[in-house]
């Protein structure tokens, strides 16, 4: 059976590997918000109503370690950090687009 690996993750199922990168609740939401452009931590938190600092920080760290987002720290006072999709994150968002379209099409949206 084929073995698939990405960074420190490895499995014999490509679906498991791909979905494992975005399996936690806030990760896909972070990626979706960053698809519109780079944001500072506070702006990102404002876009994700209901997320705690602990959970957002953990999601950002995991997405950064997985190479899906980049973290840029600017040497200025006060310190400024921006998060943005990496090329791999942009590629993943393109791959997830058919899933998004399917969900929109098949979901029982109120107001339809």
CSV table of N, CA and C in Angstrom, one decimal:
chain,number,residue,atom,x,y,z
A,1,UNK,N,0.8,-1.2,0.0
A,1,UNK,CA,0.0,0.0,0.0
A,1,UNK,C,0.9,1.2,0.0
A,2,UNK,N,0.5,2.3,-0.7
A,2,UNK,CA,1.3,3.5,-0.8
A,2,UNK,C,1.3,4.2,0.5
A,3,UNK,N,2.4,4.9,0.8
A,3,UNK,CA,2.6,5.7,2.0
A,3,UNK,C,2.6,7.2,1.6
A,4,UNK,N,1.8,8.0,2.2
A,4,UNK,CA,1.7,9.4,2.0
A,4,UNK,C,2.3,10.2,3.2
A,5,UNK,N,3.1,11.2,2.9
A,5,UNK,CA,3.6,12.0,4.0
A,5,UNK,C,3.7,13.4,3.7
A,6,UNK,N,3.5,14.3,4.7
A,6,UNK,CA,3.6,15.7,4.6
A,6,UNK,C,4.1,16.2,5.9
A,7,UNK,N,5.3,16.8,5.8
A,7,UNK,CA,6.0,17.3,7.0
A,7,UNK,C,6.2,16.1,8.0
A,8,UNK,N,5.6,16.2,9.2
A,8,UNK,CA,5.8,15.2,10.2
A,8,UNK,C,4.7,14.2,10.2
A,9,UNK,N,3.7,14.3,9.3
A,9,UNK,CA,2.6,13.4,9.2
A,9,UNK,C,2.8,12.4,8.2
A,10,UNK,N,2.3,11.1,8.5
A,10,UNK,CA,2.4,10.1,7.5
A,10,UNK,C,1.3,9.1,7.7
A,11,UNK,N,0.8,8.5,6.6
A,11,UNK,CA,-0.3,7.6,6.6
A,11,UNK,C,-0.4,6.9,5.3
A,12,UNK,N,-1.2,5.8,5.3
A,12,UNK,CA,-1.4,5.1,4.0
A,12,UNK,C,-2.7,5.5,3.3
A,13,UNK,N,-3.4,6.5,3.9
A,13,UNK,CA,-4.6,7.0,3.4
A,13,UNK,C,-4.5,8.5,3.1
A,14,UNK,N,-4.6,8.9,1.8
A,14,UNK,CA,-4.4,10.3,1.5
A,14,UNK,C,-5.5,11.2,2.1
A,15,UNK,N,-6.8,10.6,2.2
A,15,UNK,CA,-7.8,11.4,2.8
A,15,UNK,C,-7.5,11.7,4.3
A,16,UNK,N,-7.1,10.7,5.0
A,16,UNK,CA,-6.7,10.9,6.4
A,16,UNK,C,-5.6,12.0,6.6
A,17,UNK,N,-4.7,12.0,5.7
A,17,UNK,CA,-3.6,13.0,5.8
A,17,UNK,C,-4.1,14.4,5.5
A,18,UNK,N,-4.9,14.5,4.4
A,18,UNK,CA,-5.4,15.8,4.0
A,18,UNK,C,-6.4,16.4,5.0
A,19,UNK,N,-7.3,15.6,5.5
A,19,UNK,CA,-8.3,16.0,6.4
A,19,UNK,C,-7.7,16.2,7.8
A,20,UNK,N,-6.6,15.5,8.1
A,20,UNK,CA,-6.0,15.7,9.4
A,20,UNK,C,-5.4,17.1,9.6
A,21,UNK,N,-5.0,17.7,8.4
A,21,UNK,CA,-4.4,19.0,8.5
A,21,UNK,C,-5.4,20.1,8.9
A,22,UNK,N,-6.7,19.8,8.7
A,22,UNK,CA,-7.8,20.8,9.0
A,22,UNK,C,-8.9,20.3,9.8
A,23,UNK,N,-8.6,19.2,10.6
A,23,UNK,CA,-9.6,18.5,11.3
A,23,UNK,C,-10.2,19.2,12.5
A,24,UNK,N,-9.5,20.1,13.1
A,24,UNK,CA,-10.0,20.8,14.3
A,24,UNK,C,-10.9,22.0,13.9
A,25,UNK,N,-11.9,22.3,14.7
A,25,UNK,CA,-13.0,23.2,14.4
A,25,UNK,C,-12.5,24.6,13.8
A,26,UNK,N,-11.5,25.2,14.4
A,26,UNK,CA,-11.1,26.5,14.0
A,26,UNK,C,-10.1,26.6,12.9
A,27,UNK,N,-9.4,25.5,12.6
A,27,UNK,CA,-8.4,25.5,11.5
A,27,UNK,C,-9.0,25.9,10.2
A,28,UNK,N,-10.1,25.3,9.7
A,28,UNK,CA,-10.7,25.7,8.4
A,28,UNK,C,-11.2,27.1,8.4
A,29,UNK,N,-11.7,27.5,9.6
A,29,UNK,CA,-12.1,28.9,9.7
A,29,UNK,C,-11.0,29.9,9.6
A,30,UNK,N,-9.9,29.6,10.2
A,30,UNK,CA,-8.7,30.5,10.1
A,30,UNK,C,-8.3,30.5,8.6
A,31,UNK,N,-8.2,29.4,8.0
A,31,UNK,CA,-7.7,29.4,6.6
A,31,UNK,C,-8.7,30.2,5.7
A,32,UNK,N,-10.0,30.0,5.9
A,32,UNK,CA,-11.0,30.8,5.1
A,32,UNK,C,-10.8,32.3,5.3
A,33,UNK,N,-10.6,32.7,6.5
A,33,UNK,CA,-10.5,34.2,6.8
A,33,UNK,C,-9.2,34.7,6.1
A,34,UNK,N,-8.1,33.9,6.3
A,34,UNK,CA,-6.8,34.3,5.7
A,34,UNK,C,-6.8,34.2,4.2
A,35,UNK,N,-7.7,33.5,3.6
A,35,UNK,CA,-7.8,33.5,2.1
A,35,UNK,C,-8.1,34.8,1.5
A,36,UNK,N,-8.6,35.7,2.3
A,36,UNK,CA,-8.9,37.1,1.8
A,36,UNK,C,-7.7,38.0,2.0
A,37,UNK,N,-6.6,37.6,2.7
A,37,UNK,CA,-5.4,38.4,2.9
A,37,UNK,C,-4.9,38.3,4.3
A,38,UNK,N,-3.7,38.8,4.4
A,38,UNK,CA,-2.9,38.7,5.7
A,38,UNK,C,-3.7,39.5,6.8
A,39,UNK,N,-3.6,39.0,8.0
A,39,UNK,CA,-4.2,39.7,9.1
A,39,UNK,C,-3.3,39.7,10.4
A,40,UNK,N,-3.4,40.7,11.2
A,40,UNK,CA,-2.8,40.6,12.5
A,40,UNK,C,-3.7,39.8,13.4
A,41,UNK,N,-3.1,39.3,14.5
A,41,UNK,CA,-3.7,38.4,15.5
A,41,UNK,C,-5.1,39.0,15.9
A,42,UNK,N,-5.1,40.3,16.4
A,42,UNK,CA,-6.3,40.9,16.9
A,42,UNK,C,-7.4,40.9,15.8
A,43,UNK,N,-7.0,41.3,14.6
A,43,UNK,CA,-8.0,41.3,13.5
A,43,UNK,C,-8.6,39.9,13.2
A,44,UNK,N,-7.7,39.0,13.2
A,44,UNK,CA,-8.1,37.6,13.0
A,44,UNK,C,-9.1,37.1,14.0
A,45,UNK,N,-8.7,37.5,15.3
A,45,UNK,CA,-9.6,37.1,16.4
A,45,UNK,C,-11.0,37.8,16.3
A,46,UNK,N,-11.0,39.0,15.8
A,46,UNK,CA,-12.3,39.7,15.6
A,46,UNK,C,-13.1,39.0,14.5
A,47,UNK,N,-12.5,38.5,13.5
A,47,UNK,CA,-13.2,37.8,12.4
A,47,UNK,C,-13.8,36.5,12.8
A,48,UNK,N,-13.2,35.9,13.9
A,48,UNK,CA,-13.6,34.6,14.4
A,48,UNK,C,-14.3,34.7,15.7
A,49,UNK,N,-15.5,35.2,15.7
A,49,UNK,CA,-16.2,35.4,16.9
A,49,UNK,C,-16.4,34.1,17.7
A,50,UNK,N,-16.1,34.2,19.0
A,50,UNK,CA,-16.3,33.0,19.8
A,50,UNK,C,-15.0,32.2,20.1
A,51,UNK,N,-14.0,32.4,19.4
A,51,UNK,CA,-12.7,31.6,19.6
A,51,UNK,C,-12.0,32.2,20.8
A,52,UNK,N,-11.4,31.4,21.6
A,52,UNK,CA,-10.6,31.8,22.8
A,52,UNK,C,-9.2,32.1,22.3
A,53,UNK,N,-8.5,32.9,23.1
A,53,UNK,CA,-7.1,33.1,22.7
A,53,UNK,C,-6.3,31.8,22.7
A,54,UNK,N,-6.5,30.9,23.7
A,54,UNK,CA,-5.8,29.7,23.8
A,54,UNK,C,-6.0,28.8,22.5
A,55,UNK,N,-7.3,28.7,22.1
A,55,UNK,CA,-7.6,27.8,21.0
A,55,UNK,C,-7.1,28.5,19.7
A,56,UNK,N,-7.2,29.8,19.5
A,56,UNK,CA,-6.7,30.4,18.3
A,56,UNK,C,-5.2,30.3,18.2
A,57,UNK,N,-4.5,30.6,19.4
A,57,UNK,CA,-3.1,30.5,19.4
A,57,UNK,C,-2.6,29.1,19.0
A,58,UNK,N,-3.3,28.1,19.5
A,58,UNK,CA,-2.9,26.7,19.2
A,58,UNK,C,-3.2,26.4,17.7
A,59,UNK,N,-4.3,26.8,17.2
A,59,UNK,CA,-4.6,26.6,15.8
A,59,UNK,C,-3.5,27.3,14.9
A,60,UNK,N,-3.2,28.5,15.2
A,60,UNK,CA,-2.2,29.3,14.4
A,60,UNK,C,-0.8,28.6,14.5
A,61,UNK,N,-0.5,28.1,15.7
A,61,UNK,CA,0.8,27.4,15.8
A,61,UNK,C,0.8,26.1,15.0
A,62,UNK,N,-0.2,25.3,15.0
A,62,UNK,CA,-0.3,24.1,14.3
A,62,UNK,C,-0.3,24.3,12.8
A,63,UNK,N,-1.1,25.3,12.3
A,63,UNK,CA,-1.1,25.7,10.9
A,63,UNK,C,0.2,26.2,10.4
A,64,UNK,N,0.9,26.9,11.3
A,64,UNK,CA,2.3,27.4,10.9
A,64,UNK,C,3.3,26.2,10.8
A,65,UNK,N,3.2,25.3,11.8
A,65,UNK,CA,4.1,24.2,11.8
A,65,UNK,C,3.8,23.3,10.6
A,66,UNK,N,2.6,23.2,10.2
A,66,UNK,CA,2.2,22.4,9.0
A,66,UNK,C,2.5,23.1,7.7
A,67,UNK,N,3.0,24.3,7.8
A,67,UNK,CA,3.3,25.1,6.6
A,67,UNK,C,2.2,25.6,5.8
A,68,UNK,N,1.0,25.7,6.4
A,68,UNK,CA,-0.2,26.2,5.7
A,68,UNK,C,-0.4,27.7,5.8
A,69,UNK,N,0.2,28.2,6.9
A,69,UNK,CA,0.2,29.7,7.0
A,69,UNK,C,1.6,30.2,7.4
A,70,UNK,N,1.8,31.4,7.1
A,70,UNK,CA,3.1,32.0,7.5
A,70,UNK,C,2.9,33.0,8.6
A,71,UNK,N,3.9,33.2,9.4
A,71,UNK,CA,3.8,34.2,10.5
A,71,UNK,C,5.0,35.1,10.3
A,72,UNK,N,4.7,36.4,10.1
A,72,UNK,CA,5.7,37.4,9.9
A,72,UNK,C,5.7,38.4,11.0
A,73,UNK,N,6.9,38.5,11.7
A,73,UNK,CA,7.0,39.4,12.8
A,73,UNK,C,7.8,40.6,12.3
A,74,UNK,N,7.2,41.8,12.5
A,74,UNK,CA,7.9,43.0,12.1
A,74,UNK,C,8.6,43.6,13.2
A,75,UNK,N,9.9,44.1,13.0
A,75,UNK,CA,10.7,44.6,14.0
A,75,UNK,C,10.3,46.1,14.2
A,76,UNK,N,9.3,46.3,15.0
A,76,UNK,CA,8.9,47.7,15.3
A,76,UNK,C,8.3,47.8,16.7
A,77,UNK,N,8.1,48.9,17.2
A,77,UNK,CA,7.5,49.1,18.5
A,77,UNK,C,6.1,49.8,18.2
A,78,UNK,N,5.0,49.4,18.7
A,78,UNK,CA,4.8,48.1,19.3
A,78,UNK,C,5.0,46.9,18.3
A,79,UNK,N,5.3,45.7,18.8
A,79,UNK,CA,5.5,44.6,17.9
A,79,UNK,C,4.3,44.3,17.1
A,80,UNK,N,4.5,43.9,15.9
A,80,UNK,CA,3.4,43.6,14.9
A,80,UNK,C,3.7,42.2,14.3
A,81,UNK,N,2.7,41.4,14.3
A,81,UNK,CA,2.8,40.0,13.7
A,81,UNK,C,1.6,39.9,12.7
A,82,UNK,N,1.9,39.4,11.6
A,82,UNK,CA,0.8,39.1,10.6
A,82,UNK,C,0.8,37.6,10.2
A,83,UNK,N,-0.3,37.1,10.0
A,83,UNK,CA,-0.5,35.8,9.5
A,83,UNK,C,-1.1,35.8,8.1
A,84,UNK,N,-0.6,34.9,7.2
A,84,UNK,CA,-1.1,34.8,5.9
A,84,UNK,C,-1.1,33.4,5.4
A,85,UNK,N,-1.8,33.1,4.4
A,85,UNK,CA,-1.7,31.7,3.8
A,85,UNK,C,-0.4,31.6,3.1
A,86,UNK,N,0.2,30.5,3.3
A,86,UNK,CA,1.5,30.1,2.6
A,86,UNK,C,1.1,29.6,1.2
A,87,UNK,N,2.0,29.4,0.3
A,87,UNK,CA,1.7,28.8,-1.0
A,87,UNK,C,1.0,27.4,-0.8
A,88,UNK,N,1.4,26.6,0.2
A,88,UNK,CA,0.8,25.3,0.5
A,88,UNK,C,-0.7,25.5,1.0
A,89,UNK,N,-0.9,26.6,1.8
A,89,UNK,CA,-2.2,26.9,2.3
A,89,UNK,C,-3.1,27.3,1.2
A,90,UNK,N,-2.6,28.1,0.2
A,90,UNK,CA,-3.4,28.5,-0.9
A,90,UNK,C,-3.8,27.3,-1.8
A,91,UNK,N,-2.8,26.4,-2.0
A,91,UNK,CA,-3.1,25.2,-2.7
A,91,UNK,C,-4.1,24.3,-2.0
A,92,UNK,N,-4.1,24.2,-0.7
A,92,UNK,CA,-5.1,23.5,0.0
A,92,UNK,C,-6.4,24.1,-0.1
A,93,UNK,N,-6.5,25.4,-0.1
A,93,UNK,CA,-7.8,26.1,-0.2
A,93,UNK,C,-8.4,25.8,-1.6
A,94,UNK,N,-7.6,25.8,-2.6
A,94,UNK,CA,-8.1,25.4,-4.0
A,94,UNK,C,-8.6,24.0,-4.0
A,95,UNK,N,-7.9,23.1,-3.3
A,95,UNK,CA,-8.3,21.7,-3.2
A,95,UNK,C,-9.6,21.5,-2.4
A,96,UNK,N,-9.8,22.4,-1.4
A,96,UNK,CA,-11.0,22.3,-0.6
A,96,UNK,C,-12.3,23.0,-1.2
A,97,UNK,N,-12.0,23.8,-2.3
A,97,UNK,CA,-13.1,24.5,-2.9
A,97,UNK,C,-14.3,23.6,-3.4
A,98,UNK,N,-14.0,22.5,-4.0
A,98,UNK,CA,-15.1,21.6,-4.4
A,98,UNK,C,-15.9,21.1,-3.2
A,99,UNK,N,-15.2,20.8,-2.1
A,99,UNK,CA,-16.0,20.4,-0.9
A,99,UNK,C,-16.9,21.6,-0.4
A,100,UNK,N,-16.4,22.8,-0.4
A,100,UNK,CA,-17.2,23.9,0.0
A,100,UNK,C,-18.4,24.1,-0.9
A,101,UNK,N,-18.2,24.0,-2.2
A,101,UNK,CA,-19.3,24.1,-3.2
A,101,UNK,C,-20.4,23.0,-2.9
A,102,UNK,N,-19.9,21.7,-2.6
A,102,UNK,CA,-20.8,20.6,-2.4
A,102,UNK,C,-21.6,20.9,-1.1
A,103,UNK,N,-21.0,21.4,-0.1
A,103,UNK,CA,-21.7,21.7,1.2
A,103,UNK,C,-22.7,22.8,1.0
A,104,UNK,N,-22.4,23.8,0.3
A,104,UNK,CA,-23.3,24.9,0.0
A,104,UNK,C,-24.5,24.4,-0.8
A,105,UNK,N,-24.2,23.5,-1.8
A,105,UNK,CA,-25.3,23.0,-2.7
A,105,UNK,C,-26.2,22.0,-1.9
A,106,UNK,N,-25.6,21.2,-1.0
A,106,UNK,CA,-26.4,20.1,-0.4
A,106,UNK,C,-26.9,20.5,1.0
A,107,UNK,N,-26.5,21.6,1.5
A,107,UNK,CA,-26.9,22.0,2.9
A,107,UNK,C,-28.4,22.5,2.8
A,108,UNK,N,-29.0,22.3,3.9
A,108,UNK,CA,-30.4,22.7,4.1
A,108,UNK,C,-30.3,24.1,4.7
A,109,UNK,N,-30.1,25.1,3.9
A,109,UNK,CA,-29.9,26.5,4.4
A,109,UNK,C,-31.3,27.1,4.7
A,110,UNK,N,-31.4,27.7,5.9
A,110,UNK,CA,-32.6,28.4,6.2
A,110,UNK,C,-32.8,29.6,5.3
A,111,UNK,N,-34.0,29.9,4.9
A,111,UNK,CA,-34.3,31.0,4.0
A,111,UNK,C,-34.3,30.6,2.6
A,112,UNK,N,-34.2,29.4,2.3
A,112,UNK,CA,-34.2,28.9,0.9
A,112,UNK,C,-35.6,28.8,0.4
